Coordinates of C-alpha atoms and ligand atoms in Angstrom, one line a residue:
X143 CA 0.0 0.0 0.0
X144 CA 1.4 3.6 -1.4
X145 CA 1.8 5.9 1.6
X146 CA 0.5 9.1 0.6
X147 CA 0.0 12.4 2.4
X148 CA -3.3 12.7 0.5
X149 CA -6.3 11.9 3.5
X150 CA -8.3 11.3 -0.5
X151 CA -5.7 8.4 -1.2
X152 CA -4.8 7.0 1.9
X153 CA -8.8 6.6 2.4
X154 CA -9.2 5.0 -1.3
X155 CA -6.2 2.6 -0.2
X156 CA -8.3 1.3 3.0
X157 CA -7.1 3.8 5.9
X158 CA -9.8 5.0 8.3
X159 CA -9.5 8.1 9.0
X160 CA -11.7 9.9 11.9
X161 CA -12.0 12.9 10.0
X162 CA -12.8 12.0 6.7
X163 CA -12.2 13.4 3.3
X164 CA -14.7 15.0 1.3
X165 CA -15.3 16.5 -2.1
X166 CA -18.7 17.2 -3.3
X167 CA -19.7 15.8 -7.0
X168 CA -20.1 18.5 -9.3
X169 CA -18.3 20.8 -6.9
X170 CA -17.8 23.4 -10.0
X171 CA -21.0 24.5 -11.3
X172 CA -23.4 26.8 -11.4
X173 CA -24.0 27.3 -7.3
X174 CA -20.9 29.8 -7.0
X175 CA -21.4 33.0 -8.6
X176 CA -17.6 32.6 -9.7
X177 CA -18.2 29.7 -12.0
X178 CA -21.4 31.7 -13.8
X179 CA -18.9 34.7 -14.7
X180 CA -16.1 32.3 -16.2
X181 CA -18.9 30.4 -18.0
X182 CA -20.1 33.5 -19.6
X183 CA -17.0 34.5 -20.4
X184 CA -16.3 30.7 -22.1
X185 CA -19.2 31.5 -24.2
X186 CA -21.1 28.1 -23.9
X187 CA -20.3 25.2 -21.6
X188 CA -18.2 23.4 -24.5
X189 CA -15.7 26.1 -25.2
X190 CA -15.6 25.9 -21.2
X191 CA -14.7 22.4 -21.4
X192 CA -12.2 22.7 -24.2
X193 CA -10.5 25.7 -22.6
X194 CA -7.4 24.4 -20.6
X195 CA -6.8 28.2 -18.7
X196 CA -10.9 28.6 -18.1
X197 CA -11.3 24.8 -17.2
X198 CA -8.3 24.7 -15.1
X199 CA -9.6 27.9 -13.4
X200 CA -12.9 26.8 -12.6
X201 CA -11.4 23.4 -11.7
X202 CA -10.0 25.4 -8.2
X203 CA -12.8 27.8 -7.5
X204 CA -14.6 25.3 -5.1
X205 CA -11.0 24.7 -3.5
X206 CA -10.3 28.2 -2.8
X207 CA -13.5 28.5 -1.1
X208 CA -13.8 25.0 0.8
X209 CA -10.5 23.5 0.5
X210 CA -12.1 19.8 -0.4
X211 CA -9.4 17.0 -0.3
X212 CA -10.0 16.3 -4.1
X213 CA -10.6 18.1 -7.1
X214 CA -12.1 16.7 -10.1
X215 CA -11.5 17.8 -13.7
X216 CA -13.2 20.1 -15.1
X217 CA -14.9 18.5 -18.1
X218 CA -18.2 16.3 -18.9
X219 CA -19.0 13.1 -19.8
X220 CA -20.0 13.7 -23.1
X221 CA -16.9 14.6 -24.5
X222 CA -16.7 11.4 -25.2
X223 CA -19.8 11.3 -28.0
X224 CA -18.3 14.5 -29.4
X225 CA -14.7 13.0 -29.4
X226 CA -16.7 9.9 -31.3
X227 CA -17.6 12.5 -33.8
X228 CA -21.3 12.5 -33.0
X229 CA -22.1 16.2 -33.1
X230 CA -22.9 17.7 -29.5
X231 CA -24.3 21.0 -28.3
X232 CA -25.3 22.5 -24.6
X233 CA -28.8 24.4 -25.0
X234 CA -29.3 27.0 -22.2
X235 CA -31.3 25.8 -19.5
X236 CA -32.1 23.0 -21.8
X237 CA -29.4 20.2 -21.7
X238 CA -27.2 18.1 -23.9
X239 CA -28.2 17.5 -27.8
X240 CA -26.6 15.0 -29.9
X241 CA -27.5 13.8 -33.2
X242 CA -28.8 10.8 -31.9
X243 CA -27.6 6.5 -33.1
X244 CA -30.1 4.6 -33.9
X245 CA -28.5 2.0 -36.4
X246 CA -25.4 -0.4 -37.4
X247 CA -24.2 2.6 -39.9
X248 CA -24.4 5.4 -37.4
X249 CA -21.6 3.2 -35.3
X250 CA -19.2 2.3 -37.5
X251 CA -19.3 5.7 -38.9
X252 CA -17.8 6.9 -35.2
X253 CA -14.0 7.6 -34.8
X254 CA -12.4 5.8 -32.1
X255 CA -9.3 6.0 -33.9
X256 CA -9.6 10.2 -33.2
X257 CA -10.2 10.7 -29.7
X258 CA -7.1 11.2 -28.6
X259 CA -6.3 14.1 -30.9
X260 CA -9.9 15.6 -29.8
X261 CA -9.4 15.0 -26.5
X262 CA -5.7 16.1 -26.1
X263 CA -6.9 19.3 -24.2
X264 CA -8.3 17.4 -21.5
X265 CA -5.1 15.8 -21.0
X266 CA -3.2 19.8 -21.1
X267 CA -5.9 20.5 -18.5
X268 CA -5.1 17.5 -16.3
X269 CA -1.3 18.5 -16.4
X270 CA -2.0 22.0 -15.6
X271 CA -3.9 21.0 -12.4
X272 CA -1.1 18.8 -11.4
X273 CA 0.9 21.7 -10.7
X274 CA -2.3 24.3 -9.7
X275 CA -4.1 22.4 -6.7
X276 CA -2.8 22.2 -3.1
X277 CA -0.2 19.9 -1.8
X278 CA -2.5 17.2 0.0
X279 CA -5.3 17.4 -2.8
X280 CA -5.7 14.7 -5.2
X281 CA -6.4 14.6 -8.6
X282 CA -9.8 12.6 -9.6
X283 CA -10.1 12.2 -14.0
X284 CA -13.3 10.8 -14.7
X285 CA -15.4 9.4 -17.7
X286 CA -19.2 8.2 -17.9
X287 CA -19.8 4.3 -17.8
X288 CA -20.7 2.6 -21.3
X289 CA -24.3 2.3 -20.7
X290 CA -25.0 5.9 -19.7
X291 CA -23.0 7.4 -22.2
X292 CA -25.1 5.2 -24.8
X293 CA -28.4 6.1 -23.0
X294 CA -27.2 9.9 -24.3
X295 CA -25.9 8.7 -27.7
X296 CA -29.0 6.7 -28.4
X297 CA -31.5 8.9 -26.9
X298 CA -30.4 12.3 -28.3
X299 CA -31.1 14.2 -24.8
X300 CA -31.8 13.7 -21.2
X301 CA -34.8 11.7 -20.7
X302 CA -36.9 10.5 -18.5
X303 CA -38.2 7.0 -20.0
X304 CA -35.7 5.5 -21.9
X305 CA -37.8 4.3 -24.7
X306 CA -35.0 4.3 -27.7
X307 CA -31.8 2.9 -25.8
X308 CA -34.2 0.3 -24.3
X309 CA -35.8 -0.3 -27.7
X310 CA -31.8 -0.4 -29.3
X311 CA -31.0 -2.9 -26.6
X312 CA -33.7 -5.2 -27.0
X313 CA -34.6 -4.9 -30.4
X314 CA -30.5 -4.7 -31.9
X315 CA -28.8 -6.7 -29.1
X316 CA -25.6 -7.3 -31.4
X317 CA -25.7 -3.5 -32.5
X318 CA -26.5 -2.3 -29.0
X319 CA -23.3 -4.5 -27.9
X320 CA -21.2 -3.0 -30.2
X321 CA -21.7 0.1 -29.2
X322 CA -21.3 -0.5 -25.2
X323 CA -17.7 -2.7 -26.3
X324 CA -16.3 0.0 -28.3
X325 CA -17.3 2.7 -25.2
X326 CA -15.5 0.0 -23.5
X327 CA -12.2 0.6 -25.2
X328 CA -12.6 4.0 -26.4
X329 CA -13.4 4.7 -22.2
X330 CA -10.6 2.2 -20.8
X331 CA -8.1 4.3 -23.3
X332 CA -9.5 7.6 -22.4
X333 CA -8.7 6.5 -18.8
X334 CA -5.5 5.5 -19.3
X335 CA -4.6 8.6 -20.9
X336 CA -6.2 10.8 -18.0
X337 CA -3.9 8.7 -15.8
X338 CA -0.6 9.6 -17.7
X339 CA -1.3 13.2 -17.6
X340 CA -1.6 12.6 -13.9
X341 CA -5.3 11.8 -12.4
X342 CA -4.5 10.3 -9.3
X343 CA -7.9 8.1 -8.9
X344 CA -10.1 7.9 -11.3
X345 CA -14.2 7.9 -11.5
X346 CA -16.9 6.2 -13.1
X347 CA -20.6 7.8 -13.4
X348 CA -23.1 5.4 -14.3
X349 CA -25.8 8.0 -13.8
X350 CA -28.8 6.0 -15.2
X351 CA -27.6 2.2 -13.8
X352 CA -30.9 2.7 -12.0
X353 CA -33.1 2.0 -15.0
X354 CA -31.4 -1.1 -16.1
X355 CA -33.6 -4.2 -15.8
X356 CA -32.3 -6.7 -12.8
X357 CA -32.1 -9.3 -15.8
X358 CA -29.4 -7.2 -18.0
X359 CA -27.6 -5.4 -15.2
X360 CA -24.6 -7.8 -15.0
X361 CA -24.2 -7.2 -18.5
X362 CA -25.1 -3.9 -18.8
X363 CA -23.4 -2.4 -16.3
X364 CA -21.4 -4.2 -14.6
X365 CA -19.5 -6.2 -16.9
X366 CA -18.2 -2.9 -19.1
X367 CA -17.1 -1.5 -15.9
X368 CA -15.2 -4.5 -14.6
X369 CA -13.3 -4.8 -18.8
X370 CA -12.6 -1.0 -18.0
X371 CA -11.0 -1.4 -14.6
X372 CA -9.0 -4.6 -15.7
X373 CA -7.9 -2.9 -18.8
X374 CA -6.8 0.5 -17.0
X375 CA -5.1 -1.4 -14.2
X376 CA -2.9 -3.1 -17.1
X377 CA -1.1 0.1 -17.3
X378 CA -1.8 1.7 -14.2
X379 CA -2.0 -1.4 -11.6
X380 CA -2.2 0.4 -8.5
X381 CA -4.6 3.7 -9.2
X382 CA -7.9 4.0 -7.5
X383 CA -11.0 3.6 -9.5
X384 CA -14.4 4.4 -7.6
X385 CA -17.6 3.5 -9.1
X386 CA -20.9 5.0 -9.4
X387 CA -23.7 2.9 -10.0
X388 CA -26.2 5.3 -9.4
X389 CA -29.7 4.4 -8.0
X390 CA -29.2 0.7 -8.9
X391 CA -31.1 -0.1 -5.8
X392 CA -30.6 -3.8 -5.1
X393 CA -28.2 -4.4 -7.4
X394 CA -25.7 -2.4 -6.1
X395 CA -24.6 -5.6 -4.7
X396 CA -23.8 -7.3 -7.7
X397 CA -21.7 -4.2 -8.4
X398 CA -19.8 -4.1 -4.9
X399 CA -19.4 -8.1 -5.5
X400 CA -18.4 -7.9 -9.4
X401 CA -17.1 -5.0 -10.9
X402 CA -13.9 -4.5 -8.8
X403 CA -14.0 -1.2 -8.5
X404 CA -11.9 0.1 -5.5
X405 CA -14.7 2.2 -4.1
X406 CA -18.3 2.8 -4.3
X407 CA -20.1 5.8 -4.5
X408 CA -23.7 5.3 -2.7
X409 CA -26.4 7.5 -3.9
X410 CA -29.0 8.7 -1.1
X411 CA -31.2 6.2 -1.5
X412 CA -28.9 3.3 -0.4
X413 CA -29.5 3.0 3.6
X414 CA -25.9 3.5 5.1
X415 CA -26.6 0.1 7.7
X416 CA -26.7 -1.9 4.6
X417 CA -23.9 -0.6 2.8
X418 CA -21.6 -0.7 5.6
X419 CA -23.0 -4.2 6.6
X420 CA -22.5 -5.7 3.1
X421 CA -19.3 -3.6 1.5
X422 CA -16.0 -5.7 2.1
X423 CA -14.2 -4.1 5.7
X424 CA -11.7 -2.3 3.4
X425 CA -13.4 -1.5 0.6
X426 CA -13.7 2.9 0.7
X427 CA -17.5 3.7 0.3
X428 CA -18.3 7.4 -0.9
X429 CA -21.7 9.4 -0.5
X430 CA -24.5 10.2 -0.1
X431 CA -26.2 13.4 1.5
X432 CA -28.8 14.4 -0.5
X433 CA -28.4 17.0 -2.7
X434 CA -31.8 18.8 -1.5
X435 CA -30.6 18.2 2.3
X436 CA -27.9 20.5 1.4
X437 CA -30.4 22.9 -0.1
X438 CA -32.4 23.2 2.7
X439 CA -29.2 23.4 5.6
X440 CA -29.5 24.0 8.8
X441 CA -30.4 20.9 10.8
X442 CA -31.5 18.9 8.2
X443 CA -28.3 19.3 6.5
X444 CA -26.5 18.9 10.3
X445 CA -28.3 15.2 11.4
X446 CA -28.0 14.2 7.6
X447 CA -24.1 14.8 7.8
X448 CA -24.0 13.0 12.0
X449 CA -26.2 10.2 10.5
X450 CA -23.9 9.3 7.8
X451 CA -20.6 9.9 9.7
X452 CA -21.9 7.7 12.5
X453 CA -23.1 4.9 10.1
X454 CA -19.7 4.9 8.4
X455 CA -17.5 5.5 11.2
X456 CA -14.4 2.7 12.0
X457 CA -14.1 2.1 8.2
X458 CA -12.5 4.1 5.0
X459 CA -15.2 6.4 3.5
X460 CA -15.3 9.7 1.9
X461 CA -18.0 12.1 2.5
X462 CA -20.0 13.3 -0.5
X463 CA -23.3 14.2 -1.7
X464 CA -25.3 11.3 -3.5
X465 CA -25.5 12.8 -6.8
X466 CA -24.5 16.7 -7.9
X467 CA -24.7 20.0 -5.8
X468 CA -27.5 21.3 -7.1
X469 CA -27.5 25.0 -8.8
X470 CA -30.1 26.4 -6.2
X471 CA -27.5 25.5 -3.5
X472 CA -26.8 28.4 -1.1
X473 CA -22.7 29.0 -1.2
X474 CA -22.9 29.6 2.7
X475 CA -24.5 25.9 3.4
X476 CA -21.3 24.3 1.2
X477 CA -19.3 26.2 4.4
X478 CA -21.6 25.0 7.1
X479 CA -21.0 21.2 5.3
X480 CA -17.2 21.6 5.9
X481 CA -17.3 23.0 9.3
X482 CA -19.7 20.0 10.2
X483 CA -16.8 17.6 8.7
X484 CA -14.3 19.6 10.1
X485 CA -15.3 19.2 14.0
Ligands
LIG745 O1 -23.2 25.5 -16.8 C1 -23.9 24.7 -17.3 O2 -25.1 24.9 -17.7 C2 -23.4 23.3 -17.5 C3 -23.8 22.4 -16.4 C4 -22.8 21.3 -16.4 C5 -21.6 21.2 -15.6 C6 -21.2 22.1 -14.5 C7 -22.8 20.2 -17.3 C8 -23.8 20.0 -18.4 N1 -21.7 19.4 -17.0 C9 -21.0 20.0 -16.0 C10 -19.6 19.5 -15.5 C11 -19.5 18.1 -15.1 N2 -20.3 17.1 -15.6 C12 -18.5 17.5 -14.3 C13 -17.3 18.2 -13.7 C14 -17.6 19.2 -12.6 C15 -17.6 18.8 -11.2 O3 -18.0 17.7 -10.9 O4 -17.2 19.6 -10.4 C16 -18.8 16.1 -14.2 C17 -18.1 15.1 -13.3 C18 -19.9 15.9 -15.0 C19 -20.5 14.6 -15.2 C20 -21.8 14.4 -15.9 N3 -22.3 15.1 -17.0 C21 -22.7 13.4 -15.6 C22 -22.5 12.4 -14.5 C23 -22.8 12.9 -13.1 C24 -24.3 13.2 -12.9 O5 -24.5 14.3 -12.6 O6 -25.1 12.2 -13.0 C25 -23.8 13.5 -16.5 C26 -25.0 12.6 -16.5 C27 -23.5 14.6 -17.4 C28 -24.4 15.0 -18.5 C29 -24.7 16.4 -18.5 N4 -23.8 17.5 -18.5 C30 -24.4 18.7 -18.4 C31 -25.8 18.4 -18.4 C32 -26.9 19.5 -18.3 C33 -26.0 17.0 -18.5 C34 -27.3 16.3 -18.5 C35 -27.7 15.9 -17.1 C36 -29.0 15.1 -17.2 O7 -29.3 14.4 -18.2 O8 -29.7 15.1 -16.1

């Protein structure tokens, strides 16, 4: 086991520490004031993303303010679609659009063989921070799993019923498993790449594991995510990948069991007895305030915190919220959080 001076890494390599670390997903966003004024200066949330000085910059504007023990890259998941070649816009107050796959053609005419060229800028911005974040803050690099990255390549848009990926996946199994094996590689080399620019640990959002079908989940979900962290672990054997399987319910188990992750990230609707009961001793679990608890402050915010800390307690975790701070969130209650974890 690495020693490391990094509370983030010595957690992720099974220490238990009585204060633990914390960062908060999506801890750069559109919450602090800060972040809105660089984002309108970007001119769109892509030429954010693709801008190493902005995206480094808005990289350590939750740090400055809260000093979390990780910072995460300033990107998206869908990079990876554009990077692909599928063509990707950010509509105000609207969401992602992609011109959406719905056929054999529309995946072989995607460019794995480009992504490192498109994504090189990532990798600047992942360098940059290396140098630009405090001394005992980690690094995290992160992609989206195969599934939920198809659910947005498939579906066009956010949704909220999942009627094309679902009627891909049933109706073109062999297509629809094309598509989640090449995210596979493309995602595994992507990884791999963050990694050599310097990510310390790495993360995997599988945002809409939660509408997967008990009878495909294994291979789904969990058996991209378990090729990926083999074939990143090839070249980087040691680094920390935490896995985020979000609102899969009962089958988190399966993924705690299966996918080899190093950590898990619990989402706020996994009860904290059962996670700690059924999560291997030294296995690091991560989460899972709600995002709305963190809204509301006060003593919501303060027994949802002293809930989870107690629940968790004797065993390596990292505090977080269960899914992204939220845009409504008051600044001032992200500085009551830390002074809760603090004490
Ligand atoms: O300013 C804006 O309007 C853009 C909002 C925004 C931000 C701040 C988007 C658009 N993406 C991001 C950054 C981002 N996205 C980060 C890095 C910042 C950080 O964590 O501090 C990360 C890790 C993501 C990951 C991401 N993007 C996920 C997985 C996590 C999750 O929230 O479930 C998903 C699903 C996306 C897709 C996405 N990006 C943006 C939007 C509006 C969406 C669609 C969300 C949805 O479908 O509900």
């Amino acid at each position: 086991m690495a020693s490391t001076s990094k509370p983030f890494l010595a957690t992720l390599a099974g220490a238990s520490l009585t204060r633990p670390p914390f960062w908060l997903m999506r801890q750069a966003g559109r919450y602090l004031p800060e972040f809105r004024s660089v984002r309108a200066q970007a001119g769109g949330f892509l030429n954010l993303c693709f801008n190493p000085d902005l995206a480094v910059e808005v990289t350590l504007q939750p740090l400055r303010r809260y000093g979390m023990d990780a910072a995460i890259l300033f990107s998206d998941i869908l990079v990876i679609p554009y990077a692909l070649g599928q063509k990707l816009e950010f509509l105000e107050g609207e969401g992602p659009r992609l011109e959406p796959i719905r056929s054999f053609n529309d995946i072989v005419k995607l460019t794995p063989e480009a992504i490192h060229d498109r994504l090189a800028v990532v990798y600047e911005i992942i360098k940059r921070l290396t140098h630009a974040i405090p001394e005992n803050t980690a690094l995290i690099g992160f992609a989206g799993a195969p599934w939920t990255v198809a659910s947005y390549m498939v579906e066009g848009k956010t949704t909220r019923d999942f009627i094309a990926i679902k009627n891909f996946a049933f109706g073109c199994p062999q297509e629809f498993k094309r598509l989640l094996d090449l995210l596979v590689d493309v995602t595994t080399s992507y990884l791999i790449a963050q990694a050599d620019a310097g990510a310390e640990a790495l993360q995997l959002f599988d945002s809409w594991a939660g509408v997967v079908p008990a009878s495909h989940f294994r291979s789904w979900v969990v058996e991209p995510t378990r090729k990926i962290v083999a074939g990143v672990r090839k070249k980087h054997p040691t680094i920390p990948i935490i896995g985020f399987p979000r609102a899969a319910g009962l089958n988190y188990s399966m993924y705690i069991a299966e996918s080899n992750v190093t950590a898990v990230s619990l989402d706020p609707m996994v009860p904290t007895a059962w996670a700690a009961a059924n999560a291997p001793k030294t296995m690091a679990l991560q989460g899972n305030l709600d995002p709305l608890a963190l809204v509301a402050g006060g003593a919501v915010l303060a027994e949802g915190v002293a809930e989870i800390r107690k629940a968790f307690t004797g065993r390596p975790f990292i505090f977080n919220l269960g899914h992204g701070v939220l845009p409504q969130t008051p600044p001032e209650h992200v500085a009551d959080l830390v002074s809760l974890l603090r004490k």
